[in-house]
Amino acid sequence: MNPGLYAADIVPLRSEIDATEPLGAIMAPAPEGVRSAACFVLVPGEDPEDALGLLGQIRRHPDPAIYLKPVLLVRRGAEPLPEALTYGVDAIWDRDAEPARPGHDVEAELRAIGQRAGQLSPVHSGGDLDPTVRVLRFLAVRGGTFAPRQTVLHPAGWTYDRLEPLADSADGDVARLLMLLAERQLLEGEFVARTHSCSSCNCAFLNFQETCPRCTSADLLVQDWVHHFRCAYTGPMSDFEYEGRLVCPKCEHLLRHLGTDYDKPAIVYQCRECENEFHEADVVSACYQCGHSAPPDMQGERYYRRYTVTALGRNLAIYGVDETVGRVLSRSGRVLPFDSFRTLVAGEAARHERYRTEPGSALVLVNLVGLQGAYLELGERTGELLEQLLETVVSIMRTSDYIATPNNSLFAIVLTETGVDAAETAVERLEGGIAELLQGSLSDPPNVTFAIESITKDLDLDGTLDRMLGRHAA
Amino acid sequence: MPLEILDALSDFVGELSLTNWLLYFWPFFLIDFLRYTILDGTVLLHWIRWKGLGRGKVEAARERMFRERPLVSIIAPGKNEGAHLPALARSLQKQTYRRFELIVIDDGSDDATSAICRRLLEQGKIDDYIRHRVRGGKASAANTGLRRARGRYVVHLDADTELDPRALEQVILPFYLEEDVGAVGGDIRVANQSASLATRLQAIEYLKTITVARTVASQLGIMRIVSGAFGAFPRQTLERLKGWDVGPGLDGDITLKIRKLGLKIRHAPDAIAYTNVPVRFKALSRQRYRWYRSMVRFRMRKHRDLLNPVANFRTTDFISSLDNIFFNFVMNLKWWVYAIQLLAFVPRPVWPYLLVINWALYVGANVIQWGLVWAGVGTSLNRRVAALTLYVPIMPIYVGVYLRVIRSYSQLMEIFTRSSYRDPWNPWRVSRAAQRAGM
Ligand SMILES: [Zn+2]
Ligand SMILES: [Zn+2]
Ligand SMILES: [Zn+2]
């Protein structure tokens, strides 16, 4: 088999790739044959770095039909390959171990990825240019949990292997993109590690050294500070050292036992450069990669988490278009733009239809009737009350629940993976929290009505909202 | 009825001959009045006159000091004192003498002290901060501070004191007024005097026993203590002695060692530090119990040689120690003798008269002493201090009964149990090491 990249159908995948010509590189727009193939097969040649380059080209291609496609790496036994390559692909086929064809599970996995990628809503002409969107879609299509791996071969000390090729240096590091997605509730993260990294290049390999606060030299002598109990003399250990024993320079007694005769309540530094003696050294951290040096608290900080895609993330990735995702990314706070909310509801309905998973998701509507009274009583401060109300509602919701406010008096909430019965319990808690706030703030609080709907294919979101508003307006 | 008692009292007084006065009231006339009213009064009045005449000399010394501008290292050792430090730093920023460094030694604090200190360090309000991870006691913390000090003079300060704006200038000035001054004690006054009866009485007591008595002792050359709450030393002198020894009583101890070097000890009544004193009598009793025991330990045991005419003899040292022993023992003994005298020779019906007359005599002496306070440092006292005058008549009971009882009890405890080694003043390991050393 010749080195290079092949666009292939997975089934049947024979021992010899039946594509005639390896692809040199993928151009945008991609040829139709490449777009419709089920997967890429990557065969490293003399220089494995070439294969790594091809992988990057695939993953940074704007066309979802290219960058989301599974990649199979073909290797021969213990052939040395870069870590970034072996961990960066979706599956590996070792032809020395299984000469005929990759294992069934490998094939099944590649097929599943290809299938999910096929469900994506049609993409607009430019493709997915935003690396954040690419990362989200990539995760949604692959499903499951993405955990970081600790490695000295990556300057950050940790990598999200398969995600790394999705972003290049101009896009910023993947860990930061993931943090951003998690902040917007598109991903859910479980803590793995926290690192200090260079604030200028994000390299996690930092050298921490104590330096002299006067001359910044790092050539320091570090000694224990000794306290002789019986005479209260204190000084550096070297004050006491005398012919191989410890003798007090004040009372001339021998120091025998640590804890009964003396202790070491501090340490002291002596600068070999300027002879300054001090107890608190400055600490400086210097980057091994770019040499940038700064106090530790001025360096960067990264959280590494094990991520899973949330319901919102999954639905926006699969049914949303680029701009919808973009709007979610640019908002702040918990309230979703209503079109994203609509996408979420439609996605949950479709998922329920397809998998019939029990329980499905529930839609809860909260309507404040007679809010005019509040305007009369509070005037412009009604806005503050509504914000407080929203805060109360959000504090009662789970992190996997989503809220939108189609208008001032109406809150729409999606409770994911919640049946109607469980939704009723949640509504009771909402009712309590809202009533407490309203009764504490207004002499004539508005009526609050609730509606619970199961999210299915038959749910008509706009109709339900209209009915809710119309019924109470009447 | 009350009038009849008054008549009886006046009859009793009327019939007293001069011999009877002496026989019945010798502790007052021959001891207390002579030592603490006549002697102190004479010396103080002399000092006031000297101060008036020497104004030009003081001004010249002050000028020389401000020209030389010696660096003063202020060391503030202590455990869990962080909360007091911002106020201390503020009071330092208002000083008339500004060339100083503030060194804070954190003796194993387990509260927010280190966070507070690091903040003050960043703000430049503290110049140096050293932390002992484990508490080693006040002496070791002060010694670490001394080791860090770079100034020509070292001022030892309790972190919970606040300095009068002229305090630093006034505490250093005596080094420029005279040669061979080894230590200068600052004047400690009560900051929270209005908090309770106990604090009011202590406020009067501090003015009498520190402001007046130490000024007098300083004049006589028999000063025996420079308060750890606020005292100044030439750094060289402290380094010669290799710093402070294990407490309690380290203040008195270092002062005596400086005396032994042949240096003078001076009190600076215008170098004022304000400190918070115990508000409740219970806390006050505990504090005094600790102080009085340490006095016995250091005067009688460790520095016995000051009484010994062969070694190291200096008349003022001898008198100083004698005065202290007089104060601590003769004064106690006197009451035992007096009590026996009453029991054995004086008919019981006379006792109430003696009690009332004694009280009146001591009130009289206290009023005179209170007058001396105002004559001596009246310009630094305000209306709130003037209001304390109402409490002067209670002083005989406070000093003569309350403090006397605690003093006697602590001396007995110290002599018979050496219990101060188990005092919470020092960590247990340190006390044990000192005890094994026979100190
Ligand atoms: Zn020693
Ligand atoms: Zn240096
Ligand atoms: Zn760097």
Short mmCIF file of C-alpha atoms in Angstrom, two decimals, chain A residues 214 224-236 238-239 249-251 253 259-270 276-280, chain B residues 118 121 128-137 139-141 143-145 147-148 150 241-246 257 429-430 432-434 436-439:
data_model
loop_
_atom_site.label_atom_id
_atom_site.label_comp_id
_atom_site.label_asym_id
_atom_site.label_seq_id
_atom_site.Cartn_x
_atom_site.Cartn_y
_atom_site.Cartn_z
CA ARG A 214 17.15 43.22 45.95
CA ASP A 224 17.34 26.96 58.38
CA TRP A 225 16.70 29.73 60.89
CA VAL A 226 17.50 28.29 64.31
CA HIS A 227 16.01 29.25 67.67
CA HIS A 228 17.95 28.14 70.76
CA PHE A 229 15.36 27.72 73.50
CA ARG A 230 17.40 28.30 76.65
CA CYS A 231 18.78 31.69 75.64
CA ALA A 232 16.30 32.76 72.93
CA TYR A 233 19.10 33.35 70.41
CA THR A 234 17.96 33.14 66.80
CA GLY A 235 20.08 33.07 63.69
CA PRO A 236 20.98 31.09 60.57
CA SER A 238 25.75 28.68 60.02
CA ASP A 239 25.91 30.80 63.21
CA PRO A 249 27.12 31.64 69.74
CA LYS A 250 25.29 33.41 72.59
CA CYS A 251 25.32 30.98 75.52
CA HIS A 253 25.86 25.54 74.93
CA GLY A 259 12.62 20.01 69.46
CA THR A 260 14.03 19.88 72.99
CA ASP A 261 17.04 22.21 72.67
CA TYR A 262 16.22 24.15 69.56
CA ASP A 263 13.92 24.34 66.58
CA LYS A 264 13.87 25.79 63.10
CA PRO A 265 11.02 28.28 62.92
CA ALA A 266 11.85 29.67 59.49
CA ILE A 267 14.26 29.54 56.60
CA VAL A 268 16.61 32.27 55.55
CA TYR A 269 18.11 33.05 52.18
CA GLN A 270 21.49 34.58 51.57
CA ASN A 276 21.48 40.32 51.09
CA GLU A 277 19.91 38.17 53.83
CA PHE A 278 16.15 37.74 53.67
CA HIS A 279 13.31 35.49 54.77
CA GLU A 280 10.91 35.99 51.90
CA ARG B 118 1.83 40.57 53.30
CA LEU B 121 4.29 44.81 53.02
CA ASP B 128 10.19 43.69 56.64
CA TYR B 129 8.10 40.73 57.68
CA ILE B 130 9.51 37.53 59.11
CA ARG B 131 7.38 34.62 60.08
CA HIS B 132 8.30 31.95 62.63
CA ARG B 133 6.31 28.90 61.59
CA VAL B 134 6.08 27.79 65.21
CA ARG B 135 5.81 30.05 68.22
CA GLY B 136 9.11 30.51 70.02
CA GLY B 137 8.11 33.14 72.58
CA ALA B 139 12.34 36.88 73.23
CA SER B 140 13.15 34.74 70.20
CA ALA B 141 10.84 36.79 67.99
CA ASN B 143 15.89 38.53 68.56
CA THR B 144 14.96 37.61 65.01
CA GLY B 145 13.76 41.20 64.59
CA ARG B 147 18.91 40.38 63.52
CA ARG B 148 17.02 42.05 60.68
CA ARG B 150 19.75 47.89 60.21
CA LEU B 241 24.24 41.34 74.79
CA LYS B 242 23.21 39.01 71.94
CA GLY B 243 19.63 40.11 72.35
CA TRP B 244 16.90 39.28 74.76
CA ASP B 245 16.76 36.28 77.09
CA VAL B 246 13.81 33.98 77.60
CA LYS B 257 22.00 43.65 81.73
CA ARG B 429 9.33 23.49 75.09
CA VAL B 430 11.03 26.83 75.70
CA ARG B 432 11.27 23.50 79.94
CA ALA B 433 14.62 24.26 78.32
CA ALA B 434 14.96 27.41 80.46
CA ARG B 436 16.63 22.77 82.86
CA ALA B 437 19.17 25.53 82.38
CA GLY B 438 18.37 26.74 85.91
CA MET B 439 17.47 30.21 84.75
#
